[in-house]
PDB file of C-alpha atoms in Angstrom:
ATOM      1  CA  UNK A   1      83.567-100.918 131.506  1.00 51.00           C
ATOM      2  CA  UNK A   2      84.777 -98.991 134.521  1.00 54.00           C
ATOM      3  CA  UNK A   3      86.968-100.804 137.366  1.00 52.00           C
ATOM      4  CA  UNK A   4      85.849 -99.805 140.837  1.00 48.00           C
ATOM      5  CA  UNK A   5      88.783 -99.523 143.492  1.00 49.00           C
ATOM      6  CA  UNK A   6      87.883 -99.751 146.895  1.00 47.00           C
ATOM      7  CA  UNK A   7      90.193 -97.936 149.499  1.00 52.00           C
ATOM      8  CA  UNK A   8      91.198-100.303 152.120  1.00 51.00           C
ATOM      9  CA  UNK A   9      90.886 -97.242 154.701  1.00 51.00           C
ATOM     10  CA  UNK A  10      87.321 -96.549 153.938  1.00 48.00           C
ATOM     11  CA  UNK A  11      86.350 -97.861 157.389  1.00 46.00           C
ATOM     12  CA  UNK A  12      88.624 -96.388 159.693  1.00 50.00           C
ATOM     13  CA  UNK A  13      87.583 -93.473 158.373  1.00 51.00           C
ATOM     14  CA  UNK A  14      83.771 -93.455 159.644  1.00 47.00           C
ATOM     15  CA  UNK A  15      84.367 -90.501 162.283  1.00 50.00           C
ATOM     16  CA  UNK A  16      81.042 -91.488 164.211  1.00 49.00           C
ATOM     17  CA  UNK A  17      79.049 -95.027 164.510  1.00 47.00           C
ATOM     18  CA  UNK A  18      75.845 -92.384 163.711  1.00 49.00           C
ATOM     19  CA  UNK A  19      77.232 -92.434 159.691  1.00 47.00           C
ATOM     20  CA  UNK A  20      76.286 -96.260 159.480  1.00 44.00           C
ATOM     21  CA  UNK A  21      72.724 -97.024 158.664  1.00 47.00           C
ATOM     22  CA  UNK A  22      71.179 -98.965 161.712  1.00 55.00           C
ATOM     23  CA  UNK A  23      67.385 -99.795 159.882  1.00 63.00           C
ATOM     24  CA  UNK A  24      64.199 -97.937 160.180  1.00 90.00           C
ATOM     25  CA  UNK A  25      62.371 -99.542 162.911  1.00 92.00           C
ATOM     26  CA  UNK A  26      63.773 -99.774 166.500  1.00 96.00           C
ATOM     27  CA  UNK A  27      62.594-102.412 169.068  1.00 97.00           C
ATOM     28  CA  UNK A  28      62.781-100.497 172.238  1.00 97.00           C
ATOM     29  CA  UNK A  29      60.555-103.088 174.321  1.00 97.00           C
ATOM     30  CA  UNK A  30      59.471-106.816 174.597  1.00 97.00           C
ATOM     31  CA  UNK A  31      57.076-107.999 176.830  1.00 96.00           C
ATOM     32  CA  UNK A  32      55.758-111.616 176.336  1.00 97.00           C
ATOM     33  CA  UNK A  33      52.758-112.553 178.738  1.00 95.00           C
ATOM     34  CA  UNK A  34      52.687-116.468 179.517  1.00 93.00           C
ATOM     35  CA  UNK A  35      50.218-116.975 181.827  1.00 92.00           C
ATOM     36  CA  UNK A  36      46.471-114.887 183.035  1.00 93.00           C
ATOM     37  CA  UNK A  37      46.408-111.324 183.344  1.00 96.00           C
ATOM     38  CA  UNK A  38      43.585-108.659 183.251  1.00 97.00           C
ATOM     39  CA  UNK A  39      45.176-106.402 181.141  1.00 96.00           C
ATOM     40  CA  UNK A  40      49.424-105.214 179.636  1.00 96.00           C
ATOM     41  CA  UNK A  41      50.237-101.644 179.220  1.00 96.00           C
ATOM     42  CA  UNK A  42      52.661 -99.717 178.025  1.00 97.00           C
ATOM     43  CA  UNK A  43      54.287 -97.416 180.318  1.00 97.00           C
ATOM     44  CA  UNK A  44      57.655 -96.291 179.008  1.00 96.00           C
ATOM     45  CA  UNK A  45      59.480 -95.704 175.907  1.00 97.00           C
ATOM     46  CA  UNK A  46      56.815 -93.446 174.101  1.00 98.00           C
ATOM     47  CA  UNK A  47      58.183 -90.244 174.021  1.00 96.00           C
ATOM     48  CA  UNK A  48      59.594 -87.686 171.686  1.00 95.00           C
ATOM     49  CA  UNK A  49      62.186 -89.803 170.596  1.00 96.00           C
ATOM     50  CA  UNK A  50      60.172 -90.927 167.092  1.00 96.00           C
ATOM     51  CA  UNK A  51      57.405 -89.281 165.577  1.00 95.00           C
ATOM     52  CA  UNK A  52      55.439 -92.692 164.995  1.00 97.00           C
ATOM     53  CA  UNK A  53      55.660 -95.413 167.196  1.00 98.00           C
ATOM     54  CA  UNK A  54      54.169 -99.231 165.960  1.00 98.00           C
ATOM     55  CA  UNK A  55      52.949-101.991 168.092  1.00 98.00           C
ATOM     56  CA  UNK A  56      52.805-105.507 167.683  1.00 97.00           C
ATOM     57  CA  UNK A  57      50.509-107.905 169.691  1.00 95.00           C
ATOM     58  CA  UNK A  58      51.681-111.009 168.440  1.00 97.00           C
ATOM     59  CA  UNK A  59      49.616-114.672 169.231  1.00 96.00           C
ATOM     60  CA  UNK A  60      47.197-112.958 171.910  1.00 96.00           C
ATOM     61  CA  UNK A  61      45.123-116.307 173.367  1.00 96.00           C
ATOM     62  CA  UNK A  62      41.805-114.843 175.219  1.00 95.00           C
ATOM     63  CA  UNK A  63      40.813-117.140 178.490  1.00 95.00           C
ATOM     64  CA  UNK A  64      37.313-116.531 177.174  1.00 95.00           C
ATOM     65  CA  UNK A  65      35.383-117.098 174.297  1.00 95.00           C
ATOM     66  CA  UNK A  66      33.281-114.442 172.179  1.00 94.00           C
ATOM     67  CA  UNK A  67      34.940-111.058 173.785  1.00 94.00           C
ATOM     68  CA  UNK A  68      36.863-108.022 172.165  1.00 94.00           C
ATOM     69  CA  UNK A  69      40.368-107.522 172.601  1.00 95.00           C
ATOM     70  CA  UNK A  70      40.269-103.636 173.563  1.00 97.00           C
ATOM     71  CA  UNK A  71      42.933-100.688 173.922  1.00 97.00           C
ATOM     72  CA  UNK A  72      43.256 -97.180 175.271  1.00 98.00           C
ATOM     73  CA  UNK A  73      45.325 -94.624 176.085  1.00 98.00           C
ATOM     74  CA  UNK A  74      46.983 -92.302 178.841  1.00 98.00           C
ATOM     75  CA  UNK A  75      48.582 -88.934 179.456  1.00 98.00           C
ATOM     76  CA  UNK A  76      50.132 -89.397 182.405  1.00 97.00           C
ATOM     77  CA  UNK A  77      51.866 -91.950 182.205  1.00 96.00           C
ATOM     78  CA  UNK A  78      48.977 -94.782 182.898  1.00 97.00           C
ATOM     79  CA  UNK A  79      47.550 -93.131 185.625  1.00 98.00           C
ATOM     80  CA  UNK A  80      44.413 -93.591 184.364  1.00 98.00           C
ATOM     81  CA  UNK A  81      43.527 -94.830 181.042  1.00 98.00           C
ATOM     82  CA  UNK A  82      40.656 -92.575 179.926  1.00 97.00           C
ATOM     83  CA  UNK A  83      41.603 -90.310 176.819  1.00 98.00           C
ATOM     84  CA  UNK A  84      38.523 -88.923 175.035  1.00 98.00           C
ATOM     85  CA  UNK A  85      38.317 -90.602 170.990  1.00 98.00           C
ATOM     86  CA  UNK A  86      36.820 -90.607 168.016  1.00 98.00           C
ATOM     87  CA  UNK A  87      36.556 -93.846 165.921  1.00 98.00           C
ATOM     88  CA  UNK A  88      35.686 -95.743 162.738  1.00 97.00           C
ATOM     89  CA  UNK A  89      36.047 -99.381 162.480  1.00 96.00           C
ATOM     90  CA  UNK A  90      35.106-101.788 159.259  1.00 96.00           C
ATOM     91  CA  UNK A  91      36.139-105.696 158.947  1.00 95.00           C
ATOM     92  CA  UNK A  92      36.130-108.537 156.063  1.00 95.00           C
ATOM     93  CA  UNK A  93      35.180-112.062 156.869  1.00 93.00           C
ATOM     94  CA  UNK A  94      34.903-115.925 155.408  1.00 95.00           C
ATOM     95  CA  UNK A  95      34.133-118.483 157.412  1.00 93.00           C
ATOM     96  CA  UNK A  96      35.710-121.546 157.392  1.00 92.00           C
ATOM     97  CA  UNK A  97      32.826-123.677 155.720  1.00 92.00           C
ATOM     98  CA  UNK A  98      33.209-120.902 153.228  1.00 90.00           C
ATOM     99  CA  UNK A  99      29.233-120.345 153.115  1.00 83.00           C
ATOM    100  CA  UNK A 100      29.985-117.248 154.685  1.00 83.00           C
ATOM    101  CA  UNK A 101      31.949-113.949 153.738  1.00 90.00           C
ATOM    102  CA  UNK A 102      31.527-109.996 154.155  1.00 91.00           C
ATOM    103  CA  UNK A 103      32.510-106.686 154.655  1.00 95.00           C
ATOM    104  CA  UNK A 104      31.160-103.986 156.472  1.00 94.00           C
ATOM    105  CA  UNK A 105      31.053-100.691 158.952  1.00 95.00           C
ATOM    106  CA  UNK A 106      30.865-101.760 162.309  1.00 90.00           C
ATOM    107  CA  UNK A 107      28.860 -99.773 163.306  1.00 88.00           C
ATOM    108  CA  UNK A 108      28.940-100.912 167.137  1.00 87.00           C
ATOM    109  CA  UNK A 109      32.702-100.411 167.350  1.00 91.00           C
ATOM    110  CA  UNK A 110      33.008 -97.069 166.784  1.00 95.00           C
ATOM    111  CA  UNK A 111      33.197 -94.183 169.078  1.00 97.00           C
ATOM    112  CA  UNK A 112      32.155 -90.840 169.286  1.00 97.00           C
ATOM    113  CA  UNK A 113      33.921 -88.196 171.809  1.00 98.00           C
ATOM    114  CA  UNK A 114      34.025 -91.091 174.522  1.00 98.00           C
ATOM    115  CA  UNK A 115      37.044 -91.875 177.205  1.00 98.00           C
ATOM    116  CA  UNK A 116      36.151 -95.567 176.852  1.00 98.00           C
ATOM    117  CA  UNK A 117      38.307 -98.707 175.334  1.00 98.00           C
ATOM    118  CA  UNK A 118      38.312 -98.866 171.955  1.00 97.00           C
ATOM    119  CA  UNK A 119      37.456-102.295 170.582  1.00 96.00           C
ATOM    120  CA  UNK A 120      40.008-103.829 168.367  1.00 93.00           C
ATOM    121  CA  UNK A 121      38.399-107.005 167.232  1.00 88.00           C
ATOM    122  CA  UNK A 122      35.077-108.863 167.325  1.00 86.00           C
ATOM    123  CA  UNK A 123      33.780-112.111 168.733  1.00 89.00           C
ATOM    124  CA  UNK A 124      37.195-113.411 169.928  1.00 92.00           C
ATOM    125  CA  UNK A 125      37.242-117.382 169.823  1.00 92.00           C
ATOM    126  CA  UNK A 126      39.201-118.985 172.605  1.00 92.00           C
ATOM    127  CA  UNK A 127      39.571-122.848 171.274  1.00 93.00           C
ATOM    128  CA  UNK A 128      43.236-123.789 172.086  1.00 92.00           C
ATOM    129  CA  UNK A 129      44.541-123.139 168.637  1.00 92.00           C
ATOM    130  CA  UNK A 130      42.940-119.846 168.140  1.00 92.00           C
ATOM    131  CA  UNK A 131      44.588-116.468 168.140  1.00 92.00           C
ATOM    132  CA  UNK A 132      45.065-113.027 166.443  1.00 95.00           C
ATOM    133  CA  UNK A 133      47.443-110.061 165.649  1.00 96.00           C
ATOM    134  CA  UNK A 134      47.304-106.865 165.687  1.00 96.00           C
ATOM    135  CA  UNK A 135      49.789-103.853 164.800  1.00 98.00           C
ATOM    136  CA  UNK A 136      48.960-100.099 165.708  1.00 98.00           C
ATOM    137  CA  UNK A 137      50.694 -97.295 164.313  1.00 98.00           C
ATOM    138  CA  UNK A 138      50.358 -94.172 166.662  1.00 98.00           C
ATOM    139  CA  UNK A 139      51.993 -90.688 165.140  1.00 97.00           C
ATOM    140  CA  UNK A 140      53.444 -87.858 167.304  1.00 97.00           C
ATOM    141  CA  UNK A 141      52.203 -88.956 170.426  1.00 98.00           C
ATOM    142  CA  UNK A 142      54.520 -86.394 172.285  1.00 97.00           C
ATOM    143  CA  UNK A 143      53.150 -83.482 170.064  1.00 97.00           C
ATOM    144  CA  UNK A 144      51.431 -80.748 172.432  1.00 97.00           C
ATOM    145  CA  UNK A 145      49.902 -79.133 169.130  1.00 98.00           C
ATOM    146  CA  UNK A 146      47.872 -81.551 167.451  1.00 97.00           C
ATOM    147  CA  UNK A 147      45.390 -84.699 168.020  1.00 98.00           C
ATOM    148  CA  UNK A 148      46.933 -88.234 168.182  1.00 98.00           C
ATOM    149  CA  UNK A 149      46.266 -89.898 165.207  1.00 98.00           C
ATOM    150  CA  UNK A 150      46.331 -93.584 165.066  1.00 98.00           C
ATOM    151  CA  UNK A 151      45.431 -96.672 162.856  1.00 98.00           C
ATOM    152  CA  UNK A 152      44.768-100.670 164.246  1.00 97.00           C
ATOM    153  CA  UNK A 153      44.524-103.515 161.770  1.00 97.00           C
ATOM    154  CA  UNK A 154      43.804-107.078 163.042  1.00 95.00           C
ATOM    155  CA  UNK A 155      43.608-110.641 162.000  1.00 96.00           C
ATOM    156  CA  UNK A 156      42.264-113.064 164.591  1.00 95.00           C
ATOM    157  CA  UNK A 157      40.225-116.361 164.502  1.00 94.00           C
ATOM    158  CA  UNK A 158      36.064-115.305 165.233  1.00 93.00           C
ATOM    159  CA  UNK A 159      33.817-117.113 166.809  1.00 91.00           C
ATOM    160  CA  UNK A 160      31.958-118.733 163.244  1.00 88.00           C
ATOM    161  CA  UNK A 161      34.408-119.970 163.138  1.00 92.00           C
ATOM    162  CA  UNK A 162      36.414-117.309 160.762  1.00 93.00           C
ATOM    163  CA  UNK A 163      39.355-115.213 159.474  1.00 95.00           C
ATOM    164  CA  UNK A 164      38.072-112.064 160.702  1.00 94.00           C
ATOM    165  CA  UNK A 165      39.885-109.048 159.597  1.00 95.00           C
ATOM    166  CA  UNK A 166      39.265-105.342 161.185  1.00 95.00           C
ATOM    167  CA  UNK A 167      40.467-101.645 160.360  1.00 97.00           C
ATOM    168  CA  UNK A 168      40.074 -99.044 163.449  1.00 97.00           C
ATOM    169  CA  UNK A 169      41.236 -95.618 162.967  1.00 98.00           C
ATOM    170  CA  UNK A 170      41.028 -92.560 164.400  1.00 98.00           C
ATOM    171  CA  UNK A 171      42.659 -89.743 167.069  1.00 98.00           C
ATOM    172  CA  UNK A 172      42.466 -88.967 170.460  1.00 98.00           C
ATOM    173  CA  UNK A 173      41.077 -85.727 171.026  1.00 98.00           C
ATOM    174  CA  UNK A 174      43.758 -84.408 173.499  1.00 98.00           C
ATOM    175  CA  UNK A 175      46.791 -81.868 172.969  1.00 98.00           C
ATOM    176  CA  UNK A 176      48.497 -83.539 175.917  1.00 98.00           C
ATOM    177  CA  UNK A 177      51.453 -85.681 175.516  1.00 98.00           C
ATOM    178  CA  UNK A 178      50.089 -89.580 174.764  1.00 98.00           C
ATOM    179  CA  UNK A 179      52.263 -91.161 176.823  1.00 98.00           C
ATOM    180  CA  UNK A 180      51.057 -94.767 178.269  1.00 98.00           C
ATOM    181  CA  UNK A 181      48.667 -97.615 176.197  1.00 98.00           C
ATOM    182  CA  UNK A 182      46.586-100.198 178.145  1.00 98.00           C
ATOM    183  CA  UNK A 183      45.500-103.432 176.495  1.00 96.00           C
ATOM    184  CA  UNK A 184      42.958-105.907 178.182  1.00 96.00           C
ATOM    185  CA  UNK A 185      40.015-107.986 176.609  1.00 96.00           C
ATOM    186  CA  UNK A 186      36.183-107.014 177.045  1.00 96.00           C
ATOM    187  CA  UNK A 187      35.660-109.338 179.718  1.00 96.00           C
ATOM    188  CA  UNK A 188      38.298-112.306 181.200  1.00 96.00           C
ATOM    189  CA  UNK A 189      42.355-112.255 181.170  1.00 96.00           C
ATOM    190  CA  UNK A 190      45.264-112.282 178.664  1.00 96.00           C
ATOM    191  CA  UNK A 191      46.295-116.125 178.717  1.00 96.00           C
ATOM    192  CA  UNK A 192      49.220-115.264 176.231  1.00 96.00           C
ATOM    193  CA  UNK A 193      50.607-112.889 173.513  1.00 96.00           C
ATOM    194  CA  UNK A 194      53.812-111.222 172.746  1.00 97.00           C
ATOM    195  CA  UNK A 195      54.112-107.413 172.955  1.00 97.00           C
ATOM    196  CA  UNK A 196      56.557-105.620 171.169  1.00 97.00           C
ATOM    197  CA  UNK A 197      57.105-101.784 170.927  1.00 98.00           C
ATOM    198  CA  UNK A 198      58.837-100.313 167.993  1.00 98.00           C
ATOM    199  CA  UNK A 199      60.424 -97.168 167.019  1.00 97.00           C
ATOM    200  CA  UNK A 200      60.182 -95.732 163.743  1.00 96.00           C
ATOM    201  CA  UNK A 201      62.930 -93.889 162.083  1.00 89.00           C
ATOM    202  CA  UNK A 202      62.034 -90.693 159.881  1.00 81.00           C
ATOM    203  CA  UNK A 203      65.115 -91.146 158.097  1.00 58.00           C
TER     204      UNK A 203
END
């Protein structure tokens, strides 16, 4: 069996912090909403730093009941949020009484060549202990060749009540820079949720 000798120099000789692994992902903001608002965007930070950028809404209480949480996007800089998409959107579902369970295509979620918010969930409850999450992956936003591809998934208490579970997916039809992302409900404010904007690391 072969002894393994570690050189007590081995750290002082790292010639740059760079040669230490720092992890994949990379919080670059945090901003935690704790009382009504319309609507939280994203106005800095995605750039051509990363080629995929993720974002967290984490414990996002609606003020009112049955409504969609909804997103889009900008190109300059959140200007105006009103990037053309196109969409497809499925979900799975049991209710609580467990009578109730399904999957399917929602069919009235999707969109076709259209500059309006995307819905990211359906039939938001607002009881006091209700909630959802949602992450978003969004890939080379800063690319001026290609679409902007990007995928939702949520989780989030419905109205039934139910887990509720949707899948979004699709691009934004622009060869512009993606550069801002506005989040606000269907109708009412934000009561709460954390918003987090991550990084991601090729390498």
């Amino acid at each position: 069996m072969a002894l393994v000798k570690y050189n007590n120099n081995s750290i002082s000789a790292v010639t740059a912090a760079a040669s230490i692994p720092s992890g994949s992902m990379v919080l670059i903001s945090t901003n935690t909403v704790s009382s009504g608002v319309s609507s939280v965007s994203i106005t800095s930070g995605i750039d051509s730093t990363y080629s995929t950028y993720m974002v967290k809404y984490i414990n996002l209480h609606s003020a009112s009941n049955n409504v969609q949480p909804q997103i889009n996007f900008s190109i300059d800089g959140g200007s105006n949020y009103n990037v053309t998409k196109t969409t497809t959107s499925f979900y799975a579902n049991h209710t609580e009484a467990g009578g109730g369970a399904g999957i399917g295509y929602s069919s009235g979620e999707d969109l076709a060549q259209s500059t309006a918010y995307q819905n990211i969930g359906e039939n938001f409850k607002n009881d006091n202990d209700s909630g959802g999450c949602f992450t978003m992956f969004l890939f080379s936003p800063s690319n001026t060749t290609f679409v902007k591809h990007f995928l939702i998934e949520t989780v989030h208490m419905a109205t039934n009540p139910a887990a509720k579970r949707d899948f979004i997916a699709g691009y934004c039809n622009t060869t512009s820079a993606v550069n801002a992302i506005n989040f606000k409900m269907s109708s009412g404010n934000i009561d709460s949720m954390i918003l987090k904007l991550y990084g991601l690391k090729e390498s």
